[in-house]
CSV table of C-alpha atoms and ligand atoms in Angstrom, one decimal:
chain,number,residue,atom,x,y,z
A,1139,MET,CA,90.2,105.2,72.5
A,1140,ASP,CA,88.2,102.7,74.5
A,1141,THR,CA,86.9,103.4,78.1
A,1142,PRO,CA,85.6,101.1,80.5
A,1143,ASN,CA,81.9,101.9,80.0
A,1144,ASN,CA,80.6,104.9,78.1
A,1145,GLU,CA,81.8,107.9,76.5
A,1146,THR,CA,79.9,110.5,78.6
A,1147,LYS,CA,81.7,109.6,81.9
A,1148,LYS,CA,85.3,110.4,82.6
A,1149,THR,CA,87.8,107.6,83.0
A,1150,VAL,CA,89.7,108.4,86.4
A,1151,LEU,CA,92.7,106.4,87.3
A,1152,SER,CA,94.8,106.4,90.4
A,1153,PHE,CA,97.3,103.9,91.8
A,1154,VAL,CA,98.9,103.7,95.3
A,1155,GLN,CA,102.3,102.1,96.0
A,1156,ALA,CA,102.3,99.0,98.3
A,1157,SER,CA,105.2,100.4,100.1
A,1158,GLY,CA,103.8,100.5,103.7
A,1159,THR,CA,100.6,101.2,105.6
A,1160,PRO,CA,98.8,104.3,103.9
A,1161,THR,CA,99.2,107.6,105.8
A,1162,LEU,CA,97.0,110.4,106.4
A,1163,GLY,CA,98.9,112.1,103.6
A,1164,ASN,CA,97.7,109.4,101.1
A,1165,TYR,CA,94.2,109.7,102.6
A,1166,LEU,CA,93.8,113.6,102.4
A,1167,GLY,CA,95.7,114.0,99.3
A,1168,ALA,CA,94.3,111.1,97.2
A,1169,PHE,CA,91.9,108.6,98.7
A,1170,LYS,CA,89.3,111.1,99.7
A,1171,ASN,CA,89.1,112.4,96.2
A,1172,TRP,CA,89.1,108.9,94.8
A,1173,HIS,CA,86.1,108.1,96.9
A,1174,ASP,CA,84.2,111.3,95.7
A,1175,MET,CA,85.1,110.7,92.0
A,1176,ALA,CA,84.2,107.2,92.1
A,1177,ALA,CA,80.6,108.0,92.4
A,1178,GLU,CA,80.4,109.8,89.0
A,1179,ASN,CA,83.0,108.5,86.9
A,1180,ASP,CA,84.5,105.1,85.4
A,1181,CYS,CA,87.3,104.7,87.8
A,1182,ILE,CA,90.4,102.3,87.9
A,1183,PHE,CA,92.1,102.0,91.1
A,1184,GLY,CA,95.3,99.9,91.5
A,1185,VAL,CA,97.8,98.8,94.2
A,1186,ALA,CA,101.0,99.5,92.6
A,1187,ASP,CA,103.1,96.4,93.8
A,1188,LEU,CA,105.5,96.6,90.8
A,1189,HIS,CA,106.4,100.1,92.0
A,1190,ALA,CA,107.0,99.1,95.5
A,1191,ILE,CA,109.9,96.8,94.7
A,1192,THR,CA,112.0,100.0,93.7
A,1193,VAL,CA,112.8,99.8,97.5
A,1194,ARG,CA,114.0,96.3,98.9
A,1195,SER,CA,111.7,94.5,101.1
A,1196,GLU,CA,111.0,91.0,102.2
A,1197,PRO,CA,108.7,89.1,100.1
A,1198,LYS,CA,106.3,88.2,102.8
A,1199,ASP,CA,106.1,92.0,103.7
A,1200,LEU,CA,105.3,92.9,100.1
A,1201,ARG,CA,102.6,90.4,99.9
A,1202,ARG,CA,101.2,91.4,103.1
A,1203,ARG,CA,101.3,95.0,102.3
A,1204,SER,CA,99.7,94.5,98.8
A,1205,VAL,CA,96.8,92.6,100.4
A,1206,GLU,CA,96.4,95.3,103.1
A,1207,MET,CA,96.4,98.1,100.5
A,1208,TYR,CA,93.9,96.3,98.5
A,1209,ALA,CA,91.6,95.8,101.4
A,1210,MET,CA,92.1,99.6,102.1
A,1211,LEU,CA,90.9,100.6,98.7
A,1212,LEU,CA,87.7,98.5,99.3
A,1213,ALA,CA,87.3,99.9,102.6
A,1214,LEU,CA,87.3,103.3,101.2
A,1215,GLY,CA,84.2,102.4,99.5
A,1216,LEU,CA,85.4,101.9,96.0
A,1217,ASP,CA,82.7,99.5,94.8
A,1218,PRO,CA,84.5,96.7,92.9
A,1219,GLU,CA,81.5,95.9,90.9
A,1220,LYS,CA,81.2,99.5,89.4
A,1221,ASN,CA,84.9,100.3,89.5
A,1222,ILE,CA,88.0,98.4,88.5
A,1223,VAL,CA,90.1,97.8,91.5
A,1224,PHE,CA,93.1,95.4,91.0
A,1225,LEU,CA,96.8,94.9,91.7
A,1226,GLN,CA,99.1,96.1,89.1
A,1227,SER,CA,101.4,92.9,88.9
A,1228,HIS,CA,98.2,90.9,88.0
A,1229,VAL,CA,98.3,92.6,84.6
A,1230,ALA,CA,101.5,92.0,82.5
A,1231,GLU,CA,100.7,94.7,79.9
A,1232,HIS,CA,101.9,97.3,82.4
A,1233,SER,CA,105.5,96.0,82.3
A,1234,GLN,CA,105.3,95.4,78.6
A,1235,LEU,CA,104.0,98.9,77.7
A,1236,ALA,CA,106.5,100.4,80.2
A,1237,TRP,CA,109.5,98.7,78.2
A,1238,VAL,CA,108.0,100.3,74.9
A,1239,LEU,CA,107.6,103.7,76.5
A,1240,ASN,CA,111.2,103.6,77.9
A,1241,CYS,CA,112.4,103.6,74.4
A,1242,TYR,CA,110.4,106.8,73.7
A,1243,THR,CA,111.6,108.7,76.8
A,1244,GLN,CA,114.7,110.8,76.9
A,1245,PHE,CA,117.3,110.1,79.6
A,1246,GLY,CA,117.4,113.9,80.2
A,1247,GLU,CA,113.8,114.1,80.9
A,1248,ALA,CA,113.7,111.3,83.2
A,1249,SER,CA,116.8,112.7,85.1
A,1250,ARG,CA,114.8,115.8,85.9
A,1251,MET,CA,112.5,113.9,88.2
A,1252,THR,CA,112.7,115.3,91.8
A,1253,GLN,CA,111.2,112.2,93.3
A,1254,PHE,CA,114.3,110.2,92.0
A,1255,LYS,CA,116.6,112.6,93.5
A,1256,ASP,CA,114.9,112.5,96.8
A,1257,LYS,CA,114.4,108.7,96.9
A,1258,SER,CA,118.0,108.0,95.8
A,1259,GLN,CA,119.3,110.0,98.6
A,1260,ARG,CA,116.9,108.2,101.2
A,1261,HIS,CA,117.9,104.8,99.8
A,1262,ALA,CA,121.5,105.6,98.9
A,1263,ASP,CA,122.4,101.9,99.3
A,1264,ASN,CA,119.9,100.8,96.7
A,1265,VAL,CA,119.7,103.3,93.8
A,1266,ASN,CA,118.4,100.8,91.4
A,1267,VAL,CA,117.4,101.5,87.7
A,1268,GLY,CA,113.7,100.7,88.5
A,1269,LEU,CA,113.8,103.9,90.9
A,1270,PHE,CA,114.9,105.9,87.8
A,1271,THR,CA,112.3,104.4,85.4
A,1272,TYR,CA,109.5,104.3,87.9
A,1273,PRO,CA,107.7,107.3,86.2
A,1274,ILE,CA,107.9,105.6,82.9
A,1275,LEU,CA,106.0,102.6,84.4
A,1276,MET,CA,103.6,105.1,85.9
A,1277,ALA,CA,103.0,106.4,82.5
A,1278,ALA,CA,102.2,103.0,81.2
A,1279,ASP,CA,99.8,102.5,84.4
A,1280,ILE,CA,97.9,105.6,82.9
A,1281,LEU,CA,98.1,105.2,79.3
A,1282,LEU,CA,96.9,101.7,79.2
A,1283,TYR,CA,93.5,102.5,80.1
A,1284,GLY,CA,93.0,105.9,78.5
A,1285,ALA,CA,92.6,107.9,81.6
A,1286,ASP,CA,91.1,111.3,81.3
A,1287,GLN,CA,91.9,112.4,84.9
A,1288,VAL,CA,94.4,111.2,87.4
A,1289,PRO,CA,93.8,112.4,91.0
A,1290,VAL,CA,97.3,112.9,92.6
A,1291,GLY,CA,98.9,114.8,95.5
A,1292,ASP,CA,101.3,117.5,94.3
A,1293,ASP,CA,104.4,115.1,94.6
A,1294,GLN,CA,103.1,113.2,91.7
A,1295,LYS,CA,102.4,116.2,89.3
A,1296,GLN,CA,105.8,116.2,87.7
A,1297,HIS,CA,105.4,112.4,86.9
A,1298,LEU,CA,102.1,113.1,85.3
A,1299,GLU,CA,103.6,115.7,83.1
A,1300,LEU,CA,106.2,113.1,81.9
A,1301,ALA,CA,103.4,110.8,81.0
A,1302,ARG,CA,101.6,113.6,78.9
A,1303,ASP,CA,104.9,114.4,77.1
A,1304,VAL,CA,105.7,110.8,76.3
A,1305,ALA,CA,102.0,110.2,75.1
A,1306,GLU,CA,102.1,113.3,73.1
A,1307,ARG,CA,105.5,112.1,71.6
A,1308,PHE,CA,104.1,108.9,70.7
A,1309,ASN,CA,100.8,110.2,69.2
A,1310,GLY,CA,103.0,112.7,67.2
A,1311,LEU,CA,104.8,109.7,65.6
A,1312,TYR,CA,102.0,107.1,65.2
A,1313,GLY,CA,98.5,109.0,65.4
A,1314,GLU,CA,96.1,109.0,68.2
A,1315,VAL,CA,96.9,106.0,70.1
A,1316,PHE,CA,96.9,107.5,73.8
A,1317,ARG,CA,94.4,109.7,75.3
A,1318,ILE,CA,96.4,112.6,77.0
A,1319,PRO,CA,95.6,112.5,80.8
A,1320,GLN,CA,94.9,115.5,82.9
A,1321,PRO,CA,96.2,115.7,86.6
A,1322,TYR,CA,93.3,116.3,89.2
A,1323,ILE,CA,94.8,118.0,92.4
A,1324,GLY,CA,92.3,118.4,95.2
A,1325,LYS,CA,91.9,122.0,96.4
A,1326,LYS,CA,93.0,120.9,100.0
A,1327,GLY,CA,95.4,118.3,101.3
A,1328,ALA,CA,97.4,118.1,98.1
A,1329,LYS,CA,100.6,118.1,100.3
A,1330,ILE,CA,100.3,117.0,104.0
A,1331,LEU,CA,103.8,117.4,105.4
A,1332,SER,CA,105.7,115.2,108.0
A,1333,LEU,CA,104.6,115.8,111.6
A,1334,GLN,CA,108.4,115.9,112.5
A,1335,GLU,CA,110.0,117.6,109.8
A,1336,PRO,CA,107.1,119.9,108.3
A,1337,GLU,CA,109.5,120.9,105.3
A,1338,LYS,CA,109.0,117.4,104.0
A,1339,LYS,CA,105.9,115.6,102.9
A,1340,MET,CA,104.4,113.0,104.9
A,1341,SER,CA,105.5,109.7,103.5
A,1342,LYS,CA,104.5,106.1,104.5
A,1343,SER,CA,108.1,104.8,104.2
A,1344,ASP,CA,109.7,107.5,106.6
A,1345,PRO,CA,111.8,105.7,109.1
A,1346,ASN,CA,110.6,108.0,111.8
A,1347,GLN,CA,107.3,106.5,112.8
A,1348,LYS,CA,106.4,109.6,114.6
A,1349,ALA,CA,106.6,111.7,111.3
A,1350,PHE,CA,103.3,110.2,109.6
A,1351,ILE,CA,99.9,109.1,110.9
A,1352,SER,CA,99.1,105.5,109.5
A,1353,LEU,CA,95.4,104.8,108.6
A,1354,THR,CA,95.5,101.9,110.7
A,1355,ASP,CA,97.3,103.6,113.9
A,1356,PRO,CA,95.1,103.0,117.1
A,1357,THR,CA,93.5,106.3,118.3
A,1358,ASP,CA,96.0,106.6,121.3
A,1359,VAL,CA,98.9,106.2,118.9
A,1360,MET,CA,97.5,108.7,116.6
A,1361,VAL,CA,96.8,111.3,119.4
A,1362,LYS,CA,100.3,111.0,120.8
A,1363,LYS,CA,101.8,111.5,117.5
A,1364,ILE,CA,99.7,114.8,116.8
A,1365,LYS,CA,100.6,115.9,120.5
A,1366,SER,CA,104.3,115.6,119.6
A,1367,ALA,CA,104.1,117.2,116.2
A,1368,VAL,CA,106.8,119.9,115.7
A,1369,THR,CA,105.2,123.4,115.9
A,1370,ASP,CA,107.2,126.5,116.8
A,1371,SER,CA,107.6,128.8,119.9
A,1372,GLU,CA,105.1,131.6,118.9
A,1373,ALA,CA,102.0,129.5,120.5
A,1374,VAL,CA,99.6,131.3,117.9
A,1375,VAL,CA,97.5,129.2,115.7
A,1376,ARG,CA,97.9,131.1,112.4
A,1377,TYR,CA,98.4,129.9,108.8
A,1378,SER,CA,101.6,131.1,107.5
A,1379,PRO,CA,104.6,130.0,105.3
A,1380,ASP,CA,106.9,130.7,108.2
A,1381,LYS,CA,105.0,128.4,110.5
A,1382,PRO,CA,104.8,125.1,108.4
A,1383,GLY,CA,104.2,122.7,111.5
A,1384,VAL,CA,101.1,124.8,112.5
A,1385,SER,CA,100.1,125.3,109.1
A,1386,ASN,CA,100.2,121.7,108.2
A,1387,LEU,CA,98.1,120.8,111.4
A,1388,MET,CA,95.5,123.5,110.2
A,1389,THR,CA,95.5,121.9,106.9
A,1390,ILE,CA,94.7,118.6,108.5
A,1391,TYR,CA,92.1,120.0,110.9
A,1392,SER,CA,90.4,122.0,107.9
A,1393,CYS,CA,90.4,118.8,105.7
A,1394,CYS,CA,88.7,116.7,108.5
A,1395,THR,CA,86.2,119.4,109.7
A,1396,GLY,CA,85.4,121.5,106.6
A,1397,LYS,CA,86.3,124.6,108.5
A,1398,ASP,CA,88.6,127.3,106.6
A,1399,PHE,CA,91.8,128.7,108.0
A,1400,ALA,CA,90.1,132.0,109.2
A,1401,ALA,CA,87.5,130.0,111.3
A,1402,ILE,CA,90.3,127.9,112.5
A,1403,GLU,CA,92.3,131.0,113.5
A,1404,ALA,CA,89.2,132.4,115.3
A,1405,GLU,CA,88.3,129.3,117.2
A,1406,PHE,CA,91.9,128.8,118.7
A,1407,ALA,CA,92.6,132.7,119.2
A,1408,GLY,CA,94.2,133.2,122.6
A,1409,ARG,CA,94.5,129.5,123.2
A,1410,GLY,CA,97.8,127.5,123.2
A,1411,TYR,CA,98.9,124.8,121.0
A,1412,GLY,CA,98.0,122.1,123.7
A,1413,ASP,CA,94.2,122.8,123.0
A,1414,PHE,CA,94.8,123.2,119.2
A,1415,LYS,CA,96.6,119.8,118.9
A,1416,ALA,CA,93.9,118.0,121.0
A,1417,ALA,CA,91.2,119.2,118.6
A,1418,VAL,CA,93.0,118.3,115.7
A,1419,ALA,CA,93.7,114.7,117.1
A,1420,GLU,CA,90.0,114.3,117.8
A,1421,ALA,CA,89.0,115.4,114.3
A,1422,VAL,CA,91.5,113.0,112.8
A,1423,ALA,CA,90.4,110.1,114.9
A,1424,GLU,CA,86.7,110.8,114.0
A,1425,GLU,CA,87.3,111.1,110.3
A,1426,LEU,CA,89.4,107.8,110.2
A,1427,ARG,CA,87.3,105.8,112.7
A,1428,PRO,CA,84.8,104.4,110.1
A,1429,LEU,CA,87.4,103.7,107.5
A,1430,ARG,CA,89.5,101.7,109.9
A,1431,ASP,CA,86.5,99.6,111.1
A,1432,GLU,CA,85.6,98.9,107.6
A,1433,TYR,CA,89.2,98.1,106.8
A,1434,GLU,CA,89.4,95.6,109.7
A,1435,HIS,CA,86.2,93.9,108.6
A,1436,ILE,CA,87.3,93.6,104.9
A,1437,LEU,CA,90.9,92.3,105.8
A,1438,ALA,CA,89.3,89.5,107.8
A,1439,ASP,CA,87.6,88.2,104.7
A,1440,LYS,CA,90.4,86.9,102.4
A,1441,ALA,CA,87.9,85.0,100.2
A,1442,TYR,CA,86.4,88.2,99.2
A,1443,ILE,CA,89.4,90.0,98.7
A,1444,GLU,CA,90.8,87.4,96.5
A,1445,LYS,CA,87.3,87.3,94.6
A,1446,CYS,CA,87.4,91.1,94.0
A,1447,ALA,CA,91.1,91.1,93.0
A,1448,ALA,CA,90.6,88.3,90.4
A,1449,GLU,CA,87.7,90.0,89.0
A,1450,GLY,CA,89.4,93.5,89.1
A,1451,ALA,CA,92.4,91.9,87.1
A,1452,GLN,CA,90.3,90.3,84.6
A,1453,LYS,CA,88.4,93.7,83.7
A,1454,ALA,CA,91.8,95.7,83.7
A,1455,ALA,CA,93.7,93.1,81.5
A,1456,TYR,CA,90.8,93.2,79.1
A,1457,LEU,CA,91.4,97.0,78.5
A,1458,ALA,CA,95.2,96.9,78.8
A,1459,ARG,CA,95.5,94.3,76.3
A,1460,LYS,CA,93.4,96.3,73.6
A,1461,THR,CA,95.7,99.4,74.1
A,1462,LEU,CA,98.9,97.3,74.1
A,1463,ARG,CA,97.8,95.5,70.8
A,1464,LYS,CA,97.4,98.9,69.2
A,1465,VAL,CA,100.7,100.2,70.4
A,1466,MET,CA,102.6,97.0,69.2
A,1467,LYS,CA,101.0,97.3,65.8
A,1468,LYS,CA,102.1,101.0,65.5
A,1469,VAL,CA,105.6,100.4,66.4
A,1470,GLY,CA,105.9,97.8,63.9
A,1471,PHE,CA,106.3,94.4,65.9
A,1472,TYR,CA,105.2,91.5,63.6
A,1473,GLN,CA,101.7,90.5,64.4
A,1474,ILE,CA,100.5,86.7,64.4
B,1267,LIG,N1,101.9,113.8,102.1
B,1267,LIG,C1,101.1,113.5,101.0
B,1267,LIG,N2,100.3,114.7,100.9
B,1267,LIG,C2,99.3,114.5,99.7
B,1267,LIG,N3,99.1,113.4,99.0
B,1267,LIG,C3,100.0,112.4,99.2
B,1267,LIG,N4,100.2,111.5,98.4
B,1267,LIG,C4,101.2,110.8,98.9
B,1267,LIG,N5,101.8,111.4,100.0
B,1267,LIG,C5,101.0,112.5,100.1
B,1267,LIG,C6,99.6,111.0,97.5
B,1267,LIG,O1,99.1,109.6,97.6
B,1267,LIG,C7,98.9,108.9,96.3
B,1267,LIG,C8,99.5,107.6,96.5
B,1267,LIG,O2,100.9,107.7,96.7
B,1267,LIG,P1,102.0,106.6,96.5
B,1267,LIG,O3,101.9,105.7,97.8
B,1267,LIG,O4,101.6,105.8,95.4
B,1267,LIG,O5,103.3,107.1,96.4
B,1267,LIG,P2,104.0,108.5,97.0
B,1267,LIG,O6,103.6,109.6,96.5
B,1267,LIG,O7,105.4,108.1,96.9
B,1267,LIG,O8,103.7,108.2,98.6
B,1267,LIG,P3,104.3,108.0,99.8
B,1267,LIG,O9,103.5,107.9,101.1
B,1267,LIG,O10,105.4,109.1,100.0
B,1267,LIG,O11,105.2,106.5,99.6
B,1267,LIG,P4,106.6,106.2,99.8
B,1267,LIG,O12,107.0,106.5,101.2
B,1267,LIG,O13,106.6,104.8,99.5
B,1267,LIG,O14,107.4,107.0,98.8
B,1267,LIG,C9,99.4,109.7,95.4
B,1267,LIG,O15,98.4,110.4,94.5
B,1267,LIG,C10,100.2,110.6,96.1
B,1267,LIG,O16,100.6,112.0,95.4
């Protein structure tokens, strides 16, 4: 199995869909871990633009969002010289391997994916086959690069299990072709919830703008969204499953400040939600300000983005081609 550099480091891979502006959920659940892991591992980060078309959008919006998401990855500090940072559609092997893996995935196991059930309800007017086979494309994304670890939020755990099952099935038939990936779920922030419906996860494609904090929201917008977050009538800052709104804000505050829940409860004992929300808003604004500044700086430099994306695609394609060639041979395609 080939890895990007050497055998002592782990290969870490993660993608983000270009389906909107990334949220605080994406940041706390995934991006923050990516940044930390990039220092010590061989990392491959991708903008999943192929995944994004499972939901219909205007071509110009997809293009803009893909570039913005790519700029956001660079702004996180993922060094494009040391890591591979690219756009999925620039490497044709993703789609090619996905087709092969489709034929090694059972309809029944794909039908069990809860995100398909969720998304097909949310987009009932466009329940396309891509929405259903999305996890198989995701398996191809991961398996092409021999990823050891895949940092994801809780919502993607089931998809990763499917990737493992398909890889094990394929290896069982043809020998050790794929490395079996492990999920990496951060200790905190693995599931940041909607600010308006705290029983649902925070999602960048939520039609209710007040439900999520976008990483590019101006500070005053961010503050307003946090102040209007749904809580409860108890007016006590306490972490508990029956207080999902307050617990979610506590998680966000904890991720941004490093304070644990007991310290947060003590800090706000006897104080109302007004004070608490103001502190959460300030902590989020502080956490995101440097990222937003860097993002704006990078986004203004289109030549730099294009250069990094072209180099990233070239490095990714080199690795992907090797794996795909092996797969094609094992399956029995006539080689020329
Ligand atoms: N609310 C969340 N809390 C923690 N982690 C999250 N992630 C997403 N939402 C949360 C993690 O972010 C990474 C990139 O996600 P993605 O954009 O590729 O796909 P997604 O999980 O479908 O995210 P969204 O925001 O909900 O997108 P849409 O609205 O387009 O469906 C993943 O590691 C994910 O776990």
